[in-house]
PDB file of C-alpha atoms in Angstrom:
ATOM      1  CA  UNK O   1     166.501 -20.288 -62.069  1.00 74.00           C
ATOM      2  CA  UNK O   2     164.104 -22.540 -63.953  1.00 77.00           C
ATOM      3  CA  UNK O   3     161.141 -20.871 -62.258  1.00 84.00           C
ATOM      4  CA  UNK O   4     162.246 -17.384 -63.280  1.00 88.00           C
ATOM      5  CA  UNK O   5     162.879 -18.530 -66.832  1.00 86.00           C
ATOM      6  CA  UNK O   6     159.389 -20.018 -67.022  1.00 86.00           C
ATOM      7  CA  UNK O   7     157.869 -16.797 -65.699  1.00 90.00           C
ATOM      8  CA  UNK O   8     159.815 -14.796 -68.253  1.00 89.00           C
ATOM      9  CA  UNK O   9     158.556 -17.016 -71.075  1.00 88.00           C
ATOM     10  CA  UNK O  10     154.971 -16.728 -69.821  1.00 91.00           C
ATOM     11  CA  UNK O  11     155.347 -12.946 -69.911  1.00 93.00           C
ATOM     12  CA  UNK O  12     156.655 -13.190 -73.474  1.00 92.00           C
ATOM     13  CA  UNK O  13     153.694 -15.408 -74.406  1.00 91.00           C
ATOM     14  CA  UNK O  14     151.342 -12.711 -73.098  1.00 93.00           C
ATOM     15  CA  UNK O  15     153.181  -9.988 -75.018  1.00 93.00           C
ATOM     16  CA  UNK O  16     153.093 -12.025 -78.220  1.00 92.00           C
ATOM     17  CA  UNK O  17     149.370 -12.723 -77.864  1.00 93.00           C
ATOM     18  CA  UNK O  18     148.740  -9.018 -77.267  1.00 93.00           C
ATOM     19  CA  UNK O  19     150.871  -8.019 -80.261  1.00 92.00           C
ATOM     20  CA  UNK O  20     149.063 -10.503 -82.479  1.00 92.00           C
ATOM     21  CA  UNK O  21     145.670  -9.214 -81.344  1.00 93.00           C
ATOM     22  CA  UNK O  22     146.680  -5.619 -82.073  1.00 92.00           C
ATOM     23  CA  UNK O  23     148.031  -6.616 -85.490  1.00 90.00           C
ATOM     24  CA  UNK O  24     144.804  -8.404 -86.443  1.00 90.00           C
ATOM     25  CA  UNK O  25     142.637  -5.530 -85.219  1.00 90.00           C
ATOM     26  CA  UNK O  26     144.670  -2.873 -87.035  1.00 88.00           C
ATOM     27  CA  UNK O  27     145.041  -4.714 -90.323  1.00 87.00           C
ATOM     28  CA  UNK O  28     141.409  -5.889 -90.423  1.00 87.00           C
ATOM     29  CA  UNK O  29     140.145  -2.466 -89.356  1.00 86.00           C
ATOM     30  CA  UNK O  30     142.266  -0.787 -91.999  1.00 85.00           C
ATOM     31  CA  UNK O  31     140.867  -3.051 -94.721  1.00 86.00           C
ATOM     32  CA  UNK O  32     137.277  -2.356 -93.633  1.00 87.00           C
ATOM     33  CA  UNK O  33     137.862   1.391 -93.476  1.00 84.00           C
ATOM     34  CA  UNK O  34     139.586   1.433 -96.849  1.00 83.00           C
ATOM     35  CA  UNK O  35     136.920  -0.469 -98.780  1.00 84.00           C
ATOM     36  CA  UNK O  36     133.838   0.725 -96.897  1.00 83.00           C
ATOM     37  CA  UNK O  37     134.666   4.345 -96.083  1.00 83.00           C
ATOM     38  CA  UNK O  38     137.552   5.163 -98.435  1.00 78.00           C
ATOM     39  CA  UNK O  39     139.778   6.035 -95.504  1.00 78.00           C
ATOM     40  CA  UNK O  40     142.235   4.175 -93.275  1.00 76.00           C
ATOM     41  CA  UNK O  41     144.462   4.106 -90.224  1.00 78.00           C
ATOM     42  CA  UNK O  42     147.633   5.926 -91.192  1.00 82.00           C
ATOM     43  CA  UNK O  43     149.946   4.141 -88.792  1.00 84.00           C
ATOM     44  CA  UNK O  44     148.437   0.671 -89.308  1.00 84.00           C
ATOM     45  CA  UNK O  45     151.003  -0.706 -91.752  1.00 86.00           C
ATOM     46  CA  UNK O  46     154.024   0.622 -89.900  1.00 88.00           C
ATOM     47  CA  UNK O  47     152.899  -0.459 -86.425  1.00 90.00           C
ATOM     48  CA  UNK O  48     151.920  -3.895 -87.741  1.00 90.00           C
ATOM     49  CA  UNK O  49     155.347  -4.304 -89.309  1.00 91.00           C
ATOM     50  CA  UNK O  50     157.078  -3.378 -86.039  1.00 92.00           C
ATOM     51  CA  UNK O  51     154.867  -5.732 -84.051  1.00 93.00           C
ATOM     52  CA  UNK O  52     155.526  -8.554 -86.529  1.00 93.00           C
ATOM     53  CA  UNK O  53     159.293  -8.163 -86.167  1.00 93.00           C
ATOM     54  CA  UNK O  54     159.094  -8.085 -82.366  1.00 94.00           C
ATOM     55  CA  UNK O  55     156.666 -11.022 -82.382  1.00 93.00           C
ATOM     56  CA  UNK O  56     159.096 -13.085 -84.466  1.00 93.00           C
ATOM     57  CA  UNK O  57     162.082 -12.457 -82.203  1.00 94.00           C
ATOM     58  CA  UNK O  58     160.138 -12.962 -78.969  1.00 93.00           C
ATOM     59  CA  UNK O  59     158.754 -16.239 -80.338  1.00 92.00           C
ATOM     60  CA  UNK O  60     162.303 -17.339 -81.143  1.00 91.00           C
ATOM     61  CA  UNK O  61     163.250 -16.724 -77.498  1.00 92.00           C
ATOM     62  CA  UNK O  62     160.437 -18.954 -76.234  1.00 90.00           C
ATOM     63  CA  UNK O  63     161.311 -21.617 -78.800  1.00 87.00           C
ATOM     64  CA  UNK O  64     164.933 -21.496 -77.606  1.00 85.00           C
ATOM     65  CA  UNK O  65     163.818 -22.098 -74.034  1.00 85.00           C
ATOM     66  CA  UNK O  66     161.572 -25.026 -75.044  1.00 81.00           C
ATOM     67  CA  UNK O  67     164.102 -26.474 -77.545  1.00 76.00           C
ATOM     68  CA  UNK O  68     161.453 -25.992 -80.203  1.00 73.00           C
ATOM     69  CA  UNK O  69     163.732 -24.954 -83.049  1.00 71.00           C
ATOM     70  CA  UNK O  70     163.839 -27.512 -85.836  1.00 69.00           C
ATOM     71  CA  UNK O  71     167.006 -29.434 -86.587  1.00 66.00           C
ATOM     72  CA  UNK O  72     168.320 -32.799 -87.760  1.00 66.00           C
ATOM     73  CA  UNK O  73     168.813 -35.235 -84.889  1.00 67.00           C
ATOM     74  CA  UNK O  74     169.303 -38.345 -87.035  1.00 67.00           C
ATOM     75  CA  UNK O  75     173.043 -38.557 -86.258  1.00 67.00           C
ATOM     76  CA  UNK O  76     173.171 -37.099 -82.751  1.00 67.00           C
ATOM     77  CA  UNK O  77     170.299 -39.263 -81.556  1.00 66.00           C
ATOM     78  CA  UNK O  78     172.276 -42.434 -82.354  1.00 72.00           C
ATOM     79  CA  UNK O  79     175.489 -41.394 -80.590  1.00 70.00           C
ATOM     80  CA  UNK O  80     176.507 -42.537 -77.080  1.00 76.00           C
ATOM     81  CA  UNK O  81     175.976 -40.081 -74.241  1.00 72.00           C
ATOM     82  CA  UNK O  82     179.575 -38.879 -74.239  1.00 77.00           C
ATOM     83  CA  UNK O  83     179.469 -37.974 -77.922  1.00 77.00           C
ATOM     84  CA  UNK O  84     176.029 -36.407 -77.513  1.00 76.00           C
ATOM     85  CA  UNK O  85     177.390 -34.245 -74.716  1.00 79.00           C
ATOM     86  CA  UNK O  86     180.340 -33.150 -76.857  1.00 82.00           C
ATOM     87  CA  UNK O  87     177.990 -32.229 -79.723  1.00 79.00           C
ATOM     88  CA  UNK O  88     175.765 -30.244 -77.369  1.00 80.00           C
ATOM     89  CA  UNK O  89     178.713 -28.332 -75.914  1.00 84.00           C
ATOM     90  CA  UNK O  90     180.054 -27.466 -79.376  1.00 86.00           C
ATOM     91  CA  UNK O  91     176.593 -26.475 -80.572  1.00 84.00           C
ATOM     92  CA  UNK O  92     175.900 -24.285 -77.531  1.00 87.00           C
ATOM     93  CA  UNK O  93     179.257 -22.520 -77.844  1.00 91.00           C
ATOM     94  CA  UNK O  94     178.642 -21.818 -81.535  1.00 92.00           C
ATOM     95  CA  UNK O  95     175.163 -20.495 -80.782  1.00 90.00           C
ATOM     96  CA  UNK O  96     176.566 -18.261 -78.042  1.00 94.00           C
ATOM     97  CA  UNK O  97     178.978 -16.839 -80.604  1.00 95.00           C
ATOM     98  CA  UNK O  98     176.055 -16.158 -82.965  1.00 95.00           C
ATOM     99  CA  UNK O  99     174.192 -14.480 -80.085  1.00 94.00           C
ATOM    100  CA  UNK O 100     177.201 -12.216 -79.603  1.00 96.00           C
ATOM    101  CA  UNK O 101     177.181 -11.311 -83.308  1.00 96.00           C
ATOM    102  CA  UNK O 102     173.451 -10.518 -83.178  1.00 95.00           C
ATOM    103  CA  UNK O 103     173.908  -8.516 -79.979  1.00 96.00           C
ATOM    104  CA  UNK O 104     176.807  -6.444 -81.263  1.00 95.00           C
ATOM    105  CA  UNK O 105     175.132  -5.754 -84.620  1.00 95.00           C
ATOM    106  CA  UNK O 106     171.752  -4.912 -83.094  1.00 95.00           C
ATOM    107  CA  UNK O 107     173.287  -2.695 -80.412  1.00 96.00           C
ATOM    108  CA  UNK O 108     175.254  -0.795 -83.049  1.00 95.00           C
ATOM    109  CA  UNK O 109     172.113  -0.315 -85.162  1.00 95.00           C
ATOM    110  CA  UNK O 110     170.133   0.750 -82.088  1.00 94.00           C
ATOM    111  CA  UNK O 111     172.653   3.456 -81.181  1.00 94.00           C
ATOM    112  CA  UNK O 112     172.969   4.678 -84.778  1.00 93.00           C
ATOM    113  CA  UNK O 113     169.204   4.925 -85.280  1.00 93.00           C
ATOM    114  CA  UNK O 114     168.083   6.429 -81.973  1.00 92.00           C
ATOM    115  CA  UNK O 115     167.831   9.856 -83.634  1.00 90.00           C
ATOM    116  CA  UNK O 116     166.153   8.483 -86.787  1.00 90.00           C
ATOM    117  CA  UNK O 117     162.367   8.628 -86.680  1.00 90.00           C
ATOM    118  CA  UNK O 118     159.909   6.340 -88.440  1.00 88.00           C
ATOM    119  CA  UNK O 119     158.047   8.118 -91.271  1.00 87.00           C
ATOM    120  CA  UNK O 120     154.497   7.558 -90.001  1.00 85.00           C
ATOM    121  CA  UNK O 121     154.581   7.116 -86.232  1.00 85.00           C
ATOM    122  CA  UNK O 122     157.590   9.313 -85.532  1.00 86.00           C
ATOM    123  CA  UNK O 123     158.975   6.668 -83.188  1.00 89.00           C
ATOM    124  CA  UNK O 124     162.716   6.224 -82.879  1.00 91.00           C
ATOM    125  CA  UNK O 125     164.010   3.520 -85.224  1.00 92.00           C
ATOM    126  CA  UNK O 126     166.402   2.495 -82.467  1.00 92.00           C
ATOM    127  CA  UNK O 127     163.526   0.688 -80.752  1.00 92.00           C
ATOM    128  CA  UNK O 128     162.918  -1.270 -83.933  1.00 93.00           C
ATOM    129  CA  UNK O 129     166.447  -2.688 -83.854  1.00 94.00           C
ATOM    130  CA  UNK O 130     166.550  -3.124 -80.065  1.00 95.00           C
ATOM    131  CA  UNK O 131     164.603  -6.376 -80.346  1.00 94.00           C
ATOM    132  CA  UNK O 132     167.820  -8.008 -81.577  1.00 94.00           C
ATOM    133  CA  UNK O 133     169.484  -7.054 -78.290  1.00 95.00           C
ATOM    134  CA  UNK O 134     166.574  -8.509 -76.304  1.00 95.00           C
ATOM    135  CA  UNK O 135     166.749 -11.745 -78.285  1.00 95.00           C
ATOM    136  CA  UNK O 136     170.531 -12.099 -78.039  1.00 95.00           C
ATOM    137  CA  UNK O 137     170.663 -11.539 -74.259  1.00 95.00           C
ATOM    138  CA  UNK O 138     167.670 -13.805 -73.538  1.00 94.00           C
ATOM    139  CA  UNK O 139     168.875 -16.593 -75.817  1.00 93.00           C
ATOM    140  CA  UNK O 140     172.387 -16.399 -74.340  1.00 94.00           C
ATOM    141  CA  UNK O 141     170.995 -16.863 -70.825  1.00 93.00           C
ATOM    142  CA  UNK O 142     169.029 -19.939 -71.893  1.00 91.00           C
ATOM    143  CA  UNK O 143     172.039 -21.348 -73.744  1.00 90.00           C
ATOM    144  CA  UNK O 144     174.337 -20.840 -70.756  1.00 91.00           C
ATOM    145  CA  UNK O 145     171.803 -22.501 -68.475  1.00 89.00           C
ATOM    146  CA  UNK O 146     171.538 -25.526 -70.788  1.00 85.00           C
ATOM    147  CA  UNK O 147     175.327 -25.645 -71.098  1.00 85.00           C
ATOM    148  CA  UNK O 148     175.677 -25.677 -67.301  1.00 87.00           C
ATOM    149  CA  UNK O 149     173.106 -28.481 -67.024  1.00 83.00           C
ATOM    150  CA  UNK O 150     175.016 -30.547 -69.601  1.00 81.00           C
ATOM    151  CA  UNK O 151     178.435 -30.000 -68.019  1.00 80.00           C
ATOM    152  CA  UNK O 152     177.092 -30.717 -64.522  1.00 82.00           C
ATOM    153  CA  UNK O 153     175.625 -34.034 -65.684  1.00 74.00           C
ATOM    154  CA  UNK O 154     171.971 -33.091 -65.139  1.00 71.00           C
ATOM    155  CA  UNK O 155     171.048 -34.043 -68.720  1.00 66.00           C
ATOM    156  CA  UNK O 156     171.470 -37.585 -70.013  1.00 66.00           C
ATOM    157  CA  UNK O 157     170.327 -39.757 -72.887  1.00 61.00           C
ATOM    158  CA  UNK O 158     167.603 -38.302 -75.097  1.00 59.00           C
ATOM    159  CA  UNK O 159     167.618 -35.057 -73.077  1.00 60.00           C
ATOM    160  CA  UNK O 160     170.931 -34.245 -74.771  1.00 58.00           C
ATOM    161  CA  UNK O 161     169.174 -34.079 -78.164  1.00 61.00           C
ATOM    162  CA  UNK O 162     167.899 -30.496 -78.116  1.00 58.00           C
ATOM    163  CA  UNK O 163     166.337 -30.314 -81.588  1.00 59.00           C
ATOM    164  CA  UNK O 164     163.460 -32.047 -83.353  1.00 62.00           C
ATOM    165  CA  UNK O 165     163.121 -33.186 -86.948  1.00 58.00           C
ATOM    166  CA  UNK O 166     159.610 -31.787 -87.414  1.00 55.00           C
ATOM    167  CA  UNK O 167     156.870 -29.846 -85.675  1.00 56.00           C
ATOM    168  CA  UNK O 168     154.784 -33.020 -85.461  1.00 57.00           C
ATOM    169  CA  UNK O 169     157.568 -34.760 -83.570  1.00 57.00           C
ATOM    170  CA  UNK O 170     157.865 -31.808 -81.192  1.00 56.00           C
ATOM    171  CA  UNK O 171     154.112 -31.834 -80.525  1.00 64.00           C
ATOM    172  CA  UNK O 172     154.162 -35.600 -79.928  1.00 63.00           C
ATOM    173  CA  UNK O 173     157.083 -35.310 -77.514  1.00 63.00           C
ATOM    174  CA  UNK O 174     155.326 -32.504 -75.642  1.00 66.00           C
ATOM    175  CA  UNK O 175     152.185 -34.634 -75.368  1.00 74.00           C
ATOM    176  CA  UNK O 176     154.195 -37.593 -74.103  1.00 75.00           C
ATOM    177  CA  UNK O 177     155.895 -35.399 -71.507  1.00 73.00           C
ATOM    178  CA  UNK O 178     152.552 -34.002 -70.340  1.00 80.00           C
ATOM    179  CA  UNK O 179     151.040 -37.483 -70.005  1.00 84.00           C
ATOM    180  CA  UNK O 180     154.096 -38.700 -68.093  1.00 82.00           C
ATOM    181  CA  UNK O 181     153.792 -35.717 -65.718  1.00 81.00           C
ATOM    182  CA  UNK O 182     150.083 -36.480 -65.178  1.00 84.00           C
ATOM    183  CA  UNK O 183     150.918 -40.122 -64.428  1.00 84.00           C
ATOM    184  CA  UNK O 184     153.577 -39.035 -61.933  1.00 81.00           C
ATOM    185  CA  UNK O 185     151.220 -36.639 -60.145  1.00 84.00           C
ATOM    186  CA  UNK O 186     148.473 -39.263 -60.059  1.00 83.00           C
ATOM    187  CA  UNK O 187     150.884 -41.820 -58.584  1.00 84.00           C
ATOM    188  CA  UNK O 188     151.933 -39.338 -55.885  1.00 82.00           C
ATOM    189  CA  UNK O 189     148.308 -38.636 -55.008  1.00 78.00           C
ATOM    190  CA  UNK O 190     147.477 -42.350 -54.892  1.00 71.00           C
ATOM    191  CA  UNK O 191     144.825 -41.952 -57.573  1.00 54.00           C
ATOM    192  CA  UNK O 192     144.641 -44.098 -60.711  1.00 55.00           C
ATOM    193  CA  UNK O 193     146.592 -42.671 -63.615  1.00 50.00           C
ATOM    194  CA  UNK O 194     144.629 -41.093 -66.478  1.00 53.00           C
ATOM    195  CA  UNK O 195     143.439 -43.763 -68.880  1.00 55.00           C
ATOM    196  CA  UNK O 196     143.770 -46.512 -66.298  1.00 54.00           C
ATOM    197  CA  UNK O 197     140.584 -48.635 -66.191  1.00 55.00           C
ATOM    198  CA  UNK O 198     138.859 -48.631 -62.795  1.00 51.00           C
ATOM    199  CA  UNK O 199     137.877 -52.055 -61.494  1.00 52.00           C
ATOM    200  CA  UNK O 200     134.817 -51.884 -59.231  1.00 51.00           C
ATOM    201  CA  UNK O 201     134.924 -53.945 -56.049  1.00 48.00           C
TER     202      UNK O 201
END
């Protein structure tokens, strides 16, 4: 399950990078054409707006998987494991309810707007709203997986704190985790861990 989730997030990373590249090319090209040749790309603004909305929701999915959304862990981080687990379960259930609200609203908007076309591209506006369905389903799967890991006792201690106070803290924790993984792999291979001074014989 974890492997498939990681593959899915890597695919989303690729899609987001592609969307960002297209947005930059279209917006920059439109500016150059407008000021240099007094013309422009007609669909640039509309396509860029669609890509930005999809990019935002897809990024939120990846952040959900990596527990990258910001929150306040000052209280939860000081609680015993039992209380942390209870807070996680309540939080996951509430977020699943929100996912249901987003899913039902987005699905309704998708169905209502399938026959409505965008003014410039002529694309169905239903696809614009469908990103909410993609987000809600993906986020719900990640939330259910985390909830199962909590209830089955796979997560303990600091792993039960699934938010970070700041982006700097998240980056530091990710760096610490990467260094710990490198140390573990080096220990398995019998090589000195990174940063360990080598004593010549």
